[in-house]
């Protein structure tokens, strides 16, 4: 999936096959509990953002693409700053 998604994004050729793969993997991973270890929050956030962009560019369904970006944006909220 990573190679396919990156290649489709680079070519600007979204694919219904990518749509199906993303939907299947999303269903399989739907019960995951995501929690970064202390100190790993930054790399987890970066990986999520890069992955979201890669997947959003690979799928052919515009609503799915927007949904991928919106879901990751909503999940990555800045930590409150202590003054």
Backbone as a printed PyTorch tensor [residue, N CA C, xyz], in Angstrom:
tensor([[[  0.8160,  -1.2020,   0.0000],
         [  0.0000,   0.0000,   0.0000],
         [  0.8610,   1.2690,   0.0000]],

        [[  1.9200,   1.3490,   0.7980],
         [  2.7110,   2.5760,   0.7730],
         [  3.3100,   2.8750,  -0.6010]],

        [[  3.8340,   1.8480,  -1.2550],
         [  4.4340,   2.0650,  -2.5690],
         [  3.3700,   2.4500,  -3.5930]],

        [[  2.2520,   1.7410,  -3.5980],
         [  1.1660,   2.0430,  -4.5250],
         [  0.6360,   3.4520,  -4.3110]],

        [[  0.3730,   3.8210,  -3.0640],
         [ -0.1820,   5.1400,  -2.7670],
         [  0.7800,   6.2430,  -3.1620]],

        [[  2.0630,   6.0690,  -2.8640],
         [  3.0510,   7.0880,  -3.2230],
         [  3.1540,   7.2390,  -4.7340]],

        [[  3.1800,   6.1260,  -5.4390],
         [  3.2880,   6.1670,  -6.9030],
         [  2.0660,   6.8330,  -7.5310]],

        [[  0.8850,   6.4930,  -7.0630],
         [ -0.3300,   7.0990,  -7.6040],
         [ -0.3410,   8.6040,  -7.3350]],

        [[  0.0710,   8.9970,  -6.1400],
         [  0.1290,  10.4140,  -5.8070],
         [  1.1100,  11.1630,  -6.6750]],

        [[  2.2800,  10.5880,  -6.9000],
         [  3.2820,  11.2320,  -7.7460],
         [  2.7990,  11.3790,  -9.1820]],

        [[  2.1000,  10.3860,  -9.6570],
         [  1.5880,  10.4190, -11.0320],
         [  0.3290,  11.2580, -11.1750]],

        [[ -0.2880,  11.5920, -10.0460],
         [ -1.5570,  12.3100, -10.1210],
         [ -2.6680,  11.4520, -10.6870]],

        [[ -2.5870,  10.1380, -10.4370],
         [ -3.5600,   9.1940, -10.9640],
         [ -4.2260,   8.4300,  -9.8250]],

        [[ -5.2100,   9.0400,  -9.1460],
         [ -5.9050,   8.3070,  -8.0970],
         [ -6.5610,   7.0520,  -8.6670]],

        [[ -6.8040,   6.0730,  -7.8030],
         [ -7.2610,   4.7650,  -8.2670],
         [ -8.3730,   4.1980,  -7.4010]],

        [[ -9.3440,   3.5960,  -8.0500],
         [-10.4020,   2.8910,  -7.3320],
         [ -9.8340,   1.6940,  -6.5730]],

        [[ -8.7410,   1.1220,  -7.0570],
         [ -8.0840,   0.0270,  -6.3410],
         [ -7.5600,   0.5330,  -5.0010]],

        [[ -6.9850,   1.7260,  -5.0000],
         [ -6.5160,   2.3250,  -3.7460],
         [ -7.6980,   2.5740,  -2.8170]],

        [[ -8.8250,   3.0130,  -3.3790],
         [-10.0320,   3.2150,  -2.5590],
         [-10.3860,   1.9280,  -1.8170]],

        [[-10.4050,   0.8290,  -2.5410],
         [-10.7780,  -0.4590,  -1.9490],
         [ -9.7610,  -0.8980,  -0.8940]],

        [[ -8.4860,  -0.6940,  -1.1690],
         [ -7.4450,  -1.0800,  -0.2190],
         [ -7.5290,  -0.2390,   1.0560]],

        [[ -7.7500,   1.0560,   0.8960],
         [ -7.8630,   1.9420,   2.0630],
         [ -9.1020,   1.5640,   2.8780]],

        [[-10.2110,   1.3040,   2.2220],
         [-11.4320,   0.9210,   2.9360],
         [-11.2300,  -0.3870,   3.6970]],

        [[-10.5640,  -1.3450,   3.0760],
         [-10.3280,  -2.6380,   3.7380],
         [ -9.4050,  -2.4770,   4.9380]],

        [[ -8.3190,  -1.7690,   4.7670],
         [ -7.3680,  -1.5870,   5.8680],
         [ -7.9880,  -0.7520,   6.9950]],

        [[ -8.7970,   0.2390,   6.6400],
         [ -9.4730,   1.0540,   7.6490],
         [-10.3980,   0.1840,   8.4890]],

        [[-11.1240,  -0.7030,   7.8410],
         [-12.0200,  -1.6030,   8.5680],
         [-11.2360,  -2.5420,   9.4780]],

        [[-10.1240,  -3.0620,   8.9860],
         [ -9.3140,  -3.9820,   9.7830],
         [ -8.6730,  -3.2960,  10.9940]],

        [[ -8.3290,  -2.0340,  10.8530],
         [ -7.6370,  -1.3080,  11.9170],
         [ -8.5740,  -0.4600,  12.7680]],

        [[ -9.8600,  -0.5570,  12.5300],
         [-10.8360,   0.2910,  13.2010],
         [-10.8690,   0.1750,  14.7040]],

        [[-10.4440,  -0.9360,  15.2630],
         [-10.4790,  -1.1310,  16.7120],
         [ -9.1620,  -0.7690,  17.3960]],

        [[ -8.2260,  -0.2130,  16.6560],
         [ -6.9310,   0.1390,  17.2460],
         [ -7.0670,   1.2600,  18.2600]],

        [[ -6.2930,   1.1540,  19.3090],
         [ -6.2090,   2.2200,  20.2970],
         [ -4.8740,   2.9170,  20.0740]],

        [[ -4.9210,   4.1430,  19.5880],
         [ -3.7000,   4.8640,  19.2660],
         [ -3.2480,   5.6930,  20.4560]],

        [[ -2.0660,   5.4470,  20.9110],
         [ -1.4790,   6.2250,  22.0010],
         [  0.0320,   6.1980,  21.8250]],

        [[  0.6120,   7.3490,  21.6020],
         [  2.0550,   7.4390,  21.4400],
         [  2.7370,   7.3590,  22.8040]],

        [[  3.8820,   6.7160,  22.8160],
         [  4.6850,   6.6870,  24.0380],
         [  5.1950,   8.1040,  24.3170]],

        [[  5.4200,   8.4350,  25.5690],
         [  5.9490,   9.7620,  25.8900],
         [  7.2200,  10.0500,  25.0840]],

        [[  7.2500,  11.2000,  24.4570],
         [  8.3780,  11.5860,  23.6190],
         [  8.2210,  11.2080,  22.1620]],

        [[  7.2650,  10.3400,  21.8550],
         [  7.0510,   9.8930,  20.4770],
         [  5.9080,  10.6310,  19.7870]],

        [[  5.2650,  11.5570,  20.4510],
         [  4.0920,  12.2390,  19.8890],
         [  4.4140,  12.9360,  18.5660]],

        [[  5.5720,  13.5870,  18.4940],
         [  5.9400,  14.3070,  17.2710],
         [  6.0930,  13.4070,  16.0720]],

        [[  6.7770,  12.2830,  16.2290],
         [  6.9860,  11.3810,  15.0980],
         [  5.6920,  10.6920,  14.7040]],

        [[  4.8530,  10.3940,  15.6810],
         [  3.5550,   9.7970,  15.3740],
         [  2.6940,  10.7930,  14.6000]],

        [[  2.7040,  12.0610,  15.0220],
         [  1.9270,  13.0910,  14.3180],
         [  2.4480,  13.2910,  12.9000]],

        [[  3.7730,  13.3470,  12.7410],
         [  4.3510,  13.5170,  11.4070],
         [  3.9960,  12.3430,  10.5050]],

        [[  4.1330,  11.1280,  11.0200],
         [  3.7940,   9.9430,  10.2280],
         [  2.3250,   9.9550,   9.8320]],

        [[  1.4570,  10.3770,  10.7500],
         [  0.0230,  10.4470,  10.4390],
         [ -0.2430,  11.4800,   9.3440]],

        [[  0.4120,  12.6320,   9.4190],
         [  0.1940,  13.6740,   8.4080],
         [  0.7060,  13.2480,   7.0350]],

        [[  1.9080,  12.6770,   6.9940],
         [  2.4700,  12.2230,   5.7150],
         [  1.6110,  11.1010,   5.1370]],

        [[  1.2110,  10.1700,   5.9930],
         [  0.3550,   9.0790,   5.5360],
         [ -0.9870,   9.5710,   5.0280]],

        [[ -1.5640,  10.5430,   5.7350],
         [ -2.8580,  11.0820,   5.3190],
         [ -2.7600,  11.7310,   3.9400]],

        [[ -1.7280,  12.5250,   3.7350],
         [ -1.5510,  13.1560,   2.4190],
         [ -1.3440,  12.1180,   1.3310]],

        [[ -0.5380,  11.1130,   1.6160],
         [ -0.2600,  10.0650,   0.6350],
         [ -1.5310,   9.3190,   0.2680]],

        [[ -2.3060,   8.9080,   1.2680],
         [ -3.5520,   8.1870,   1.0030],
         [ -4.5760,   9.0730,   0.3140]],

        [[ -4.6940,  10.3220,   0.7490],
         [ -5.6790,  11.2280,   0.1540],
         [ -5.4030,  11.4580,  -1.3290]],

        [[ -4.1420,  11.4590,  -1.7060],
         [ -3.7800,  11.6420,  -3.1190],
         [ -3.9680,  10.3740,  -3.9370]],

        [[ -3.9910,   9.2190,  -3.2700],
         [ -4.0710,   7.9420,  -3.9870],
         [ -5.4960,   7.5180,  -4.2990]],

        [[ -6.4610,   7.9050,  -3.4460],
         [ -7.8310,   7.4500,  -3.6610],
         [ -8.5210,   8.2980,  -4.7230]],

        [[ -9.4490,   7.6870,  -5.4260],
         [-10.1480,   8.4030,  -6.4990],
         [-11.4290,   9.0750,  -6.0200]],

        [[-11.9440,   8.6710,  -4.8850],
         [-13.1770,   9.2360,  -4.3380],
         [-12.8410,  10.5250,  -3.5800]],

        [[-13.3100,  11.6500,  -4.0990],
         [-13.0200,  12.9470,  -3.4920],
         [-13.4990,  13.0610,  -2.0530]],

        [[-14.6610,  12.4840,  -1.7660],
         [-15.1840,  12.5210,  -0.3990],
         [-14.3000,  11.7010,   0.5340]],

        [[-13.8090,  10.5680,   0.0590],
         [-12.9100,   9.7470,   0.8690],
         [-11.5960,  10.4840,   1.1150]],

        [[-11.0890,  11.1370,   0.0890],
         [ -9.8600,  11.9130,   0.2240],
         [-10.0190,  13.0080,   1.2810]],

        [[-11.0960,  13.7540,   1.1790],
         [-11.3700,  14.8060,   2.1700],
         [-11.5560,  14.2160,   3.5600]],

        [[-12.2060,  13.0550,   3.6330],
         [-12.4370,  12.3970,   4.9140],
         [-11.1420,  11.9520,   5.5860]],

        [[-10.2040,  11.4500,   4.7880],
         [ -8.8990,  11.0460,   5.3310],
         [ -8.2110,  12.2480,   5.9690]],

        [[ -8.1610,  13.3490,   5.2360],
         [ -7.4940,  14.5490,   5.7470],
         [ -8.2050,  15.1080,   6.9750]],

        [[ -9.5250,  15.1230,   6.9450],
         [-10.2950,  15.6550,   8.0730],
         [-10.1210,  14.7980,   9.3220]],

        [[-10.1080,  13.4880,   9.1580],
         [ -9.9710,  12.5910,  10.3050],
         [ -8.6230,  12.7700,  10.9950]],

        [[ -7.5660,  12.8660,  10.1980],
         [ -6.2370,  13.0320,  10.7920],
         [ -6.0960,  14.4270,  11.3950]],

        [[ -6.6260,  15.4310,  10.7200],
         [ -6.6030,  16.7960,  11.2710],
         [ -7.3130,  16.8380,  12.6230]],

        [[ -8.4510,  16.1960,  12.7210],
         [ -9.2120,  16.1870,  13.9780],
         [ -8.4830,  15.4090,  15.0750]],

        [[ -7.7700,  14.3550,  14.6970],
         [ -7.0750,  13.5340,  15.6840],
         [ -5.8210,  14.2150,  16.2240]],

        [[ -5.2270,  15.0810,  15.4380],
         [ -3.9770,  15.7300,  15.8350],
         [ -4.2570,  17.1330,  16.3540]],

        [[ -4.5890,  17.2060,  17.5990],
         [ -4.8570,  18.4860,  18.2470],
         [ -3.6220,  18.9250,  19.0220]],

        [[ -3.2820,  20.2130,  18.9550],
         [ -2.1180,  20.6670,  19.7060],
         [ -2.3220,  20.5120,  21.2050]],

        [[ -1.2490,  20.1980,  21.8880],
         [ -1.2960,  20.0810,  23.3410],
         [ -1.4650,  21.4610,  23.9490]],

        [[ -2.1950,  21.5580,  25.0500],
         [ -2.3330,  22.8530,  25.7030],
         [ -0.9840,  23.3420,  26.2170]],

        [[ -0.7470,  24.6370,  26.0640],
         [  0.5120,  25.2280,  26.5160],
         [  0.3760,  25.6990,  27.9490]],

        [[  1.3760,  25.3750,  28.7220],
         [  1.3960,  25.8590,  30.1030],
         [  2.1890,  27.1540,  30.1340]],

        [[  1.6140,  28.1720,  30.7430],
         [  2.3140,  29.4680,  30.8310],
         [  3.0930,  29.6100,  32.0990]]])
